[in-house]
Amino acid sequence: MELHHLAVLLVTSSSLMFSSNGIEFVYHPYKEMIRLLEKINQKCPDITRIYDIGRSVEGRTLYVFEITDNPGVHEIGEPEFKYVANMHGNEPSGRELLLNLAEYLCDQYLARDERVITMINSIRIHLLPSMNPDGFEKAWNVYNETVCW
């Protein structure tokens, strides 16, 4: 499969997560985000890995969620995608979309969705749901989930 077809497949799959598939649409403060990533990792340990790339100014770990057929292994010639969200603290939508994408890919892989299996076997996906967890926590404490961001 050509690279541009896989990119289209990835974008198409991420848009499908809005269907009724049990994914919860809520904001996840830092600790809840970590718990969700760990839950997905435990559900799909053969295709996922959590690693960190450092710490925020306030000391929070910056976690990346990897989804691929060989987590932790760089395969020469295999395309890699990195999605980064929540660069600004009061912009939570991208963060939640990446968490939902991780959950969707895991669930669909377990459901034996051929498109998702092909994608996971052909691409190494890195999701950094929160590049600015400090800003998110500050915004969360001001707005919380009762106010639309």
Short mmCIF file of N, CA and C in Angstrom, two decimals:
data_model
loop_
_atom_site.label_atom_id
_atom_site.label_comp_id
_atom_site.label_asym_id
_atom_site.label_seq_id
_atom_site.Cartn_x
_atom_site.Cartn_y
_atom_site.Cartn_z
N MET A 1 0.85 -1.18 0.00
CA MET A 1 0.00 0.00 0.00
C MET A 1 0.89 1.23 0.00
N GLU A 2 0.56 2.22 -0.83
CA GLU A 2 1.38 3.41 -0.93
C GLU A 2 1.18 4.31 0.28
N LEU A 3 2.18 5.13 0.56
CA LEU A 3 2.17 6.00 1.74
C LEU A 3 0.96 6.93 1.77
N HIS A 4 0.63 7.54 0.63
CA HIS A 4 -0.50 8.48 0.65
C HIS A 4 -1.83 7.75 0.91
N HIS A 5 -1.95 6.50 0.49
CA HIS A 5 -3.16 5.74 0.81
C HIS A 5 -3.25 5.46 2.30
N LEU A 6 -2.11 5.17 2.92
CA LEU A 6 -2.10 4.92 4.36
C LEU A 6 -2.44 6.19 5.14
N ALA A 7 -1.96 7.33 4.66
CA ALA A 7 -2.27 8.59 5.33
C ALA A 7 -3.77 8.88 5.25
N VAL A 8 -4.38 8.64 4.09
CA VAL A 8 -5.82 8.82 3.93
C VAL A 8 -6.57 7.86 4.84
N LEU A 9 -6.10 6.63 4.93
CA LEU A 9 -6.72 5.63 5.80
C LEU A 9 -6.67 6.09 7.25
N LEU A 10 -5.55 6.66 7.67
CA LEU A 10 -5.41 7.13 9.04
C LEU A 10 -6.38 8.26 9.33
N VAL A 11 -6.48 9.21 8.44
CA VAL A 11 -7.40 10.33 8.63
C VAL A 11 -8.84 9.85 8.60
N THR A 12 -9.17 8.95 7.69
CA THR A 12 -10.52 8.40 7.61
C THR A 12 -10.88 7.65 8.88
N SER A 13 -9.96 6.84 9.37
CA SER A 13 -10.22 6.07 10.58
C SER A 13 -10.44 6.98 11.77
N SER A 14 -9.67 8.06 11.86
CA SER A 14 -9.83 8.97 12.99
C SER A 14 -11.18 9.67 12.94
N SER A 15 -11.71 9.93 11.75
CA SER A 15 -13.01 10.58 11.67
C SER A 15 -14.14 9.61 12.02
N LEU A 16 -13.91 8.31 11.88
CA LEU A 16 -14.94 7.33 12.19
C LEU A 16 -15.18 7.18 13.69
N MET A 17 -14.29 7.69 14.51
CA MET A 17 -14.45 7.50 15.94
C MET A 17 -15.62 8.26 16.51
N PHE A 18 -16.29 9.06 15.72
CA PHE A 18 -17.46 9.77 16.21
C PHE A 18 -18.71 8.91 16.15
N SER A 19 -18.59 7.70 15.64
CA SER A 19 -19.73 6.80 15.61
C SER A 19 -20.00 6.27 17.02
N SER A 20 -21.09 5.60 17.18
CA SER A 20 -21.47 5.08 18.49
C SER A 20 -20.68 3.80 18.78
N ASN A 21 -19.49 3.97 19.36
CA ASN A 21 -18.63 2.81 19.62
C ASN A 21 -18.16 2.73 21.06
N GLY A 22 -18.82 3.43 21.95
CA GLY A 22 -18.48 3.33 23.36
C GLY A 22 -17.37 4.23 23.82
N ILE A 23 -16.82 5.06 22.96
CA ILE A 23 -15.76 5.98 23.37
C ILE A 23 -16.40 7.14 24.12
N GLU A 24 -15.83 7.45 25.25
CA GLU A 24 -16.36 8.49 26.11
C GLU A 24 -15.82 9.86 25.69
N PHE A 25 -16.71 10.82 25.47
CA PHE A 25 -16.31 12.16 25.06
C PHE A 25 -16.35 13.10 26.26
N VAL A 26 -15.27 13.13 27.01
CA VAL A 26 -15.12 14.02 28.17
C VAL A 26 -13.69 14.56 28.16
N TYR A 27 -13.47 15.65 28.89
CA TYR A 27 -12.12 16.16 29.06
C TYR A 27 -11.41 15.34 30.12
N HIS A 28 -10.14 15.08 29.89
CA HIS A 28 -9.34 14.28 30.81
C HIS A 28 -8.21 15.12 31.40
N PRO A 29 -8.35 15.53 32.65
CA PRO A 29 -7.21 16.19 33.30
C PRO A 29 -6.00 15.25 33.29
N TYR A 30 -4.83 15.77 33.63
CA TYR A 30 -3.57 15.06 33.48
C TYR A 30 -3.60 13.63 34.04
N LYS A 31 -4.00 13.46 35.29
CA LYS A 31 -3.98 12.12 35.91
C LYS A 31 -4.96 11.17 35.21
N GLU A 32 -6.11 11.69 34.81
CA GLU A 32 -7.08 10.86 34.09
C GLU A 32 -6.57 10.50 32.69
N MET A 33 -5.85 11.42 32.06
CA MET A 33 -5.26 11.14 30.75
C MET A 33 -4.27 9.98 30.87
N ILE A 34 -3.44 10.01 31.91
CA ILE A 34 -2.47 8.94 32.12
C ILE A 34 -3.19 7.61 32.37
N ARG A 35 -4.22 7.64 33.19
CA ARG A 35 -4.98 6.41 33.46
C ARG A 35 -5.60 5.84 32.19
N LEU A 36 -6.12 6.73 31.34
CA LEU A 36 -6.72 6.27 30.08
C LEU A 36 -5.66 5.65 29.17
N LEU A 37 -4.50 6.29 29.05
CA LEU A 37 -3.43 5.72 28.23
C LEU A 37 -3.00 4.36 28.76
N GLU A 38 -2.88 4.24 30.08
CA GLU A 38 -2.51 2.95 30.68
C GLU A 38 -3.57 1.89 30.43
N LYS A 39 -4.83 2.30 30.51
CA LYS A 39 -5.95 1.36 30.26
C LYS A 39 -5.91 0.84 28.82
N ILE A 40 -5.67 1.74 27.88
CA ILE A 40 -5.60 1.33 26.47
C ILE A 40 -4.39 0.43 26.26
N ASN A 41 -3.27 0.79 26.88
CA ASN A 41 -2.06 -0.02 26.77
C ASN A 41 -2.28 -1.42 27.34
N GLN A 42 -2.99 -1.53 28.44
CA GLN A 42 -3.27 -2.85 29.02
C GLN A 42 -4.23 -3.65 28.15
N LYS A 43 -5.13 -2.95 27.48
CA LYS A 43 -6.10 -3.61 26.61
C LYS A 43 -5.44 -4.13 25.33
N CYS A 44 -4.45 -3.39 24.83
CA CYS A 44 -3.77 -3.75 23.58
C CYS A 44 -2.25 -3.73 23.77
N PRO A 45 -1.72 -4.57 24.66
CA PRO A 45 -0.28 -4.50 24.95
C PRO A 45 0.63 -4.93 23.79
N ASP A 46 0.10 -5.71 22.86
CA ASP A 46 0.93 -6.19 21.75
C ASP A 46 1.15 -5.14 20.67
N ILE A 47 0.31 -4.09 20.67
CA ILE A 47 0.44 -3.08 19.61
C ILE A 47 0.66 -1.68 20.17
N THR A 48 0.78 -1.53 21.48
CA THR A 48 0.94 -0.19 22.06
C THR A 48 2.10 -0.14 23.04
N ARG A 49 2.58 1.08 23.24
CA ARG A 49 3.64 1.33 24.20
C ARG A 49 3.51 2.78 24.64
N ILE A 50 3.79 3.03 25.92
CA ILE A 50 3.82 4.38 26.45
C ILE A 50 5.27 4.71 26.77
N TYR A 51 5.73 5.84 26.28
CA TYR A 51 7.09 6.29 26.63
C TYR A 51 7.05 7.78 26.89
N ASP A 52 8.09 8.29 27.52
CA ASP A 52 8.10 9.72 27.81
C ASP A 52 9.25 10.40 27.08
N ILE A 53 9.05 11.68 26.82
CA ILE A 53 10.05 12.47 26.10
C ILE A 53 10.58 13.62 26.95
N GLY A 54 10.32 13.58 28.24
CA GLY A 54 10.82 14.64 29.11
C GLY A 54 9.74 15.12 30.06
N ARG A 55 9.98 16.29 30.60
CA ARG A 55 9.06 16.87 31.59
C ARG A 55 8.68 18.29 31.21
N SER A 56 7.51 18.68 31.69
CA SER A 56 7.04 20.04 31.49
C SER A 56 7.76 20.96 32.48
N VAL A 57 7.52 22.25 32.36
CA VAL A 57 8.13 23.23 33.26
C VAL A 57 7.77 22.92 34.71
N GLU A 58 6.55 22.47 34.96
CA GLU A 58 6.10 22.16 36.32
C GLU A 58 6.38 20.71 36.72
N GLY A 59 7.10 19.99 35.88
CA GLY A 59 7.54 18.64 36.24
C GLY A 59 6.63 17.50 35.82
N ARG A 60 5.61 17.77 35.06
CA ARG A 60 4.75 16.68 34.59
C ARG A 60 5.44 15.95 33.44
N THR A 61 5.32 14.63 33.45
CA THR A 61 5.92 13.82 32.38
C THR A 61 5.14 14.01 31.09
N LEU A 62 5.87 14.15 29.98
CA LEU A 62 5.26 14.26 28.66
C LEU A 62 5.22 12.86 28.05
N TYR A 63 4.03 12.27 28.03
CA TYR A 63 3.86 10.90 27.56
C TYR A 63 3.49 10.84 26.09
N VAL A 64 4.10 9.88 25.40
CA VAL A 64 3.77 9.58 24.00
C VAL A 64 3.19 8.18 23.98
N PHE A 65 2.14 8.00 23.21
CA PHE A 65 1.49 6.71 23.07
C PHE A 65 1.80 6.19 21.67
N GLU A 66 2.47 5.08 21.60
CA GLU A 66 2.87 4.49 20.32
C GLU A 66 1.93 3.35 19.96
N ILE A 67 1.53 3.32 18.68
CA ILE A 67 0.66 2.26 18.17
C ILE A 67 1.30 1.72 16.91
N THR A 68 1.63 0.43 16.91
CA THR A 68 2.26 -0.21 15.77
C THR A 68 2.30 -1.71 16.02
N ASP A 69 2.70 -2.47 15.01
CA ASP A 69 2.76 -3.93 15.19
C ASP A 69 3.98 -4.37 16.01
N ASN A 70 4.99 -3.53 16.09
CA ASN A 70 6.19 -3.84 16.88
C ASN A 70 6.56 -2.64 17.75
N PRO A 71 5.80 -2.39 18.82
CA PRO A 71 6.08 -1.22 19.65
C PRO A 71 7.52 -1.20 20.17
N GLY A 72 8.12 -0.02 20.09
CA GLY A 72 9.48 0.15 20.58
C GLY A 72 10.56 -0.21 19.58
N VAL A 73 10.15 -0.68 18.39
CA VAL A 73 11.12 -1.12 17.38
C VAL A 73 11.02 -0.21 16.17
N HIS A 74 12.14 0.41 15.82
CA HIS A 74 12.20 1.21 14.59
C HIS A 74 12.45 0.27 13.43
N GLU A 75 11.51 0.21 12.50
CA GLU A 75 11.64 -0.66 11.33
C GLU A 75 12.00 0.20 10.13
N ILE A 76 13.15 -0.06 9.56
CA ILE A 76 13.63 0.72 8.42
C ILE A 76 12.61 0.62 7.28
N GLY A 77 12.26 1.78 6.75
CA GLY A 77 11.32 1.84 5.63
C GLY A 77 9.86 1.96 6.04
N GLU A 78 9.55 1.75 7.30
CA GLU A 78 8.16 1.87 7.74
C GLU A 78 7.87 3.34 8.05
N PRO A 79 6.80 3.88 7.47
CA PRO A 79 6.47 5.29 7.74
C PRO A 79 6.12 5.49 9.21
N GLU A 80 6.45 6.67 9.71
CA GLU A 80 6.12 7.03 11.09
C GLU A 80 5.37 8.35 11.07
N PHE A 81 4.30 8.42 11.86
CA PHE A 81 3.52 9.63 12.01
C PHE A 81 3.57 10.05 13.47
N LYS A 82 3.70 11.33 13.68
CA LYS A 82 3.68 11.87 15.04
C LYS A 82 2.60 12.95 15.07
N TYR A 83 1.63 12.76 15.95
CA TYR A 83 0.59 13.76 16.15
C TYR A 83 0.82 14.40 17.51
N VAL A 84 0.83 15.72 17.54
CA VAL A 84 1.05 16.48 18.77
C VAL A 84 -0.17 17.35 19.00
N ALA A 85 -0.70 17.33 20.21
CA ALA A 85 -1.88 18.13 20.54
C ALA A 85 -1.66 18.89 21.84
N ASN A 86 -2.61 19.75 22.12
CA ASN A 86 -2.65 20.53 23.37
C ASN A 86 -1.37 21.35 23.55
N MET A 87 -0.98 22.03 22.46
CA MET A 87 0.20 22.90 22.55
C MET A 87 -0.09 24.11 23.43
N HIS A 88 -1.32 24.57 23.38
CA HIS A 88 -1.76 25.66 24.24
C HIS A 88 -2.73 25.08 25.26
N GLY A 89 -2.60 25.48 26.49
CA GLY A 89 -3.35 24.87 27.58
C GLY A 89 -4.85 24.93 27.44
N ASN A 90 -5.35 26.01 26.84
CA ASN A 90 -6.80 26.14 26.74
C ASN A 90 -7.35 25.66 25.40
N GLU A 91 -6.63 24.75 24.76
CA GLU A 91 -7.07 24.14 23.52
C GLU A 91 -7.14 22.62 23.71
N PRO A 92 -8.19 22.14 24.37
CA PRO A 92 -8.25 20.73 24.74
C PRO A 92 -8.77 19.79 23.67
N SER A 93 -9.35 20.30 22.59
CA SER A 93 -10.00 19.42 21.61
C SER A 93 -9.02 18.43 20.98
N GLY A 94 -7.86 18.91 20.57
CA GLY A 94 -6.88 18.03 19.95
C GLY A 94 -6.42 16.95 20.90
N ARG A 95 -6.25 17.29 22.15
CA ARG A 95 -5.86 16.32 23.18
C ARG A 95 -6.87 15.19 23.24
N GLU A 96 -8.14 15.56 23.31
CA GLU A 96 -9.20 14.56 23.42
C GLU A 96 -9.32 13.74 22.14
N LEU A 97 -9.12 14.37 20.99
CA LEU A 97 -9.18 13.62 19.74
C LEU A 97 -8.07 12.57 19.66
N LEU A 98 -6.87 12.90 20.13
CA LEU A 98 -5.79 11.91 20.10
C LEU A 98 -6.06 10.78 21.09
N LEU A 99 -6.62 11.09 22.24
CA LEU A 99 -6.98 10.03 23.19
C LEU A 99 -8.06 9.13 22.58
N ASN A 100 -9.03 9.75 21.92
CA ASN A 100 -10.08 8.97 21.27
C ASN A 100 -9.53 8.14 20.12
N LEU A 101 -8.57 8.70 19.38
CA LEU A 101 -7.95 7.96 18.28
C LEU A 101 -7.23 6.72 18.82
N ALA A 102 -6.49 6.87 19.90
CA ALA A 102 -5.78 5.73 20.50
C ALA A 102 -6.78 4.65 20.91
N GLU A 103 -7.84 5.06 21.55
CA GLU A 103 -8.86 4.11 22.00
C GLU A 103 -9.55 3.43 20.81
N TYR A 104 -9.87 4.22 19.80
CA TYR A 104 -10.52 3.69 18.60
C TYR A 104 -9.63 2.66 17.90
N LEU A 105 -8.36 2.99 17.70
CA LEU A 105 -7.46 2.06 17.00
C LEU A 105 -7.31 0.76 17.76
N CYS A 106 -7.19 0.83 19.07
CA CYS A 106 -7.09 -0.37 19.90
C CYS A 106 -8.36 -1.22 19.75
N ASP A 107 -9.51 -0.58 19.94
CA ASP A 107 -10.79 -1.30 19.87
C ASP A 107 -11.00 -1.94 18.50
N GLN A 108 -10.70 -1.19 17.45
CA GLN A 108 -10.92 -1.71 16.11
C GLN A 108 -9.91 -2.80 15.75
N TYR A 109 -8.71 -2.71 16.28
CA TYR A 109 -7.72 -3.77 16.08
C TYR A 109 -8.24 -5.07 16.72
N LEU A 110 -8.75 -4.95 17.93
CA LEU A 110 -9.29 -6.13 18.62
C LEU A 110 -10.53 -6.68 17.92
N ALA A 111 -11.28 -5.79 17.27
CA ALA A 111 -12.48 -6.21 16.53
C ALA A 111 -12.12 -6.76 15.14
N ARG A 112 -10.83 -6.78 14.83
CA ARG A 112 -10.30 -7.33 13.58
C ARG A 112 -10.72 -6.53 12.35
N ASP A 113 -10.81 -5.21 12.51
CA ASP A 113 -11.09 -4.32 11.39
C ASP A 113 -9.88 -4.35 10.46
N GLU A 114 -10.09 -4.82 9.23
CA GLU A 114 -8.98 -5.02 8.29
C GLU A 114 -8.24 -3.73 7.98
N ARG A 115 -8.95 -2.61 7.86
CA ARG A 115 -8.28 -1.34 7.55
C ARG A 115 -7.37 -0.92 8.69
N VAL A 116 -7.84 -1.06 9.91
CA VAL A 116 -7.04 -0.68 11.07
C VAL A 116 -5.85 -1.62 11.24
N ILE A 117 -6.07 -2.91 11.05
CA ILE A 117 -4.97 -3.87 11.14
C ILE A 117 -3.90 -3.55 10.10
N THR A 118 -4.32 -3.26 8.87
CA THR A 118 -3.37 -2.89 7.81
C THR A 118 -2.58 -1.65 8.21
N MET A 119 -3.27 -0.66 8.75
CA MET A 119 -2.61 0.57 9.15
C MET A 119 -1.60 0.31 10.27
N ILE A 120 -2.00 -0.41 11.28
CA ILE A 120 -1.12 -0.68 12.42
C ILE A 120 0.07 -1.53 12.00
N ASN A 121 -0.13 -2.44 11.08
CA ASN A 121 0.97 -3.28 10.60
C ASN A 121 1.89 -2.56 9.62
N SER A 122 1.46 -1.40 9.13
CA SER A 122 2.22 -0.70 8.09
C SER A 122 2.81 0.64 8.53
N ILE A 123 2.36 1.16 9.66
CA ILE A 123 2.75 2.50 10.10
C ILE A 123 3.09 2.45 11.58
N ARG A 124 4.04 3.25 11.99
CA ARG A 124 4.34 3.45 13.40
C ARG A 124 3.77 4.82 13.78
N ILE A 125 2.78 4.82 14.66
CA ILE A 125 2.04 6.03 15.03
C ILE A 125 2.45 6.45 16.44
N HIS A 126 2.82 7.72 16.57
CA HIS A 126 3.18 8.29 17.87
C HIS A 126 2.18 9.39 18.18
N LEU A 127 1.51 9.30 19.32
CA LEU A 127 0.53 10.30 19.74
C LEU A 127 1.03 10.99 21.00
N LEU A 128 1.23 12.29 20.93
CA LEU A 128 1.56 13.10 22.11
C LEU A 128 0.32 13.93 22.42
N PRO A 129 -0.57 13.39 23.28
CA PRO A 129 -1.84 14.06 23.50
C PRO A 129 -1.72 15.42 24.18
N SER A 130 -0.67 15.62 24.95
CA SER A 130 -0.55 16.89 25.66
C SER A 130 0.89 17.36 25.71
N MET A 131 1.19 18.32 24.84
CA MET A 131 2.52 18.92 24.86
C MET A 131 2.62 19.97 25.96
N ASN A 132 1.48 20.45 26.43
CA ASN A 132 1.45 21.48 27.47
C ASN A 132 0.50 21.08 28.59
N PRO A 133 0.86 20.03 29.35
CA PRO A 133 -0.04 19.60 30.42
C PRO A 133 -0.19 20.65 31.52
N ASP A 134 0.81 21.49 31.73
CA ASP A 134 0.72 22.54 32.75
C ASP A 134 -0.38 23.54 32.39
N GLY A 135 -0.38 23.97 31.14
CA GLY A 135 -1.39 24.92 30.68
C GLY A 135 -2.78 24.32 30.73
N PHE A 136 -2.89 23.03 30.37
CA PHE A 136 -4.20 22.38 30.43
C PHE A 136 -4.72 22.37 31.86
N GLU A 137 -3.86 22.01 32.81
CA GLU A 137 -4.30 21.95 34.22
C GLU A 137 -4.72 23.32 34.72
N LYS A 138 -4.00 24.36 34.33
CA LYS A 138 -4.38 25.72 34.73
C LYS A 138 -5.73 26.08 34.13
N ALA A 139 -5.91 25.81 32.84
CA ALA A 139 -7.18 26.10 32.19
C ALA A 139 -8.30 25.25 32.80
N TRP A 140 -8.01 23.99 33.09
CA TRP A 140 -9.01 23.10 33.68
C TRP A 140 -9.49 23.65 35.02
N ASN A 141 -8.57 24.14 35.81
CA ASN A 141 -8.93 24.68 37.13
C ASN A 141 -9.76 25.95 37.01
N VAL A 142 -9.64 26.68 35.90
CA VAL A 142 -10.44 27.88 35.69
C VAL A 142 -11.79 27.54 35.07
N TYR A 143 -11.76 26.72 34.01
CA TYR A 143 -12.99 26.47 33.24
C TYR A 143 -13.70 25.19 33.67
N ASN A 144 -13.01 24.17 34.02
CA ASN A 144 -13.47 22.80 34.28
C ASN A 144 -14.48 22.34 33.24
N GLU A 145 -15.03 21.17 33.43
CA GLU A 145 -15.86 20.57 32.39
C GLU A 145 -17.27 21.15 32.30
N THR A 146 -17.63 22.09 33.15
CA THR A 146 -18.98 22.66 33.10
C THR A 146 -19.06 23.82 32.11
N VAL A 147 -17.93 24.28 31.61
CA VAL A 147 -17.90 25.40 30.69
C VAL A 147 -17.33 24.94 29.35
N CYS A 148 -17.93 25.38 28.27
CA CYS A 148 -17.39 25.06 26.94
C CYS A 148 -16.11 25.84 26.73
N TRP A 149 -15.09 25.16 26.26
CA TRP A 149 -13.82 25.82 25.97
C TRP A 149 -13.91 26.35 24.60
#
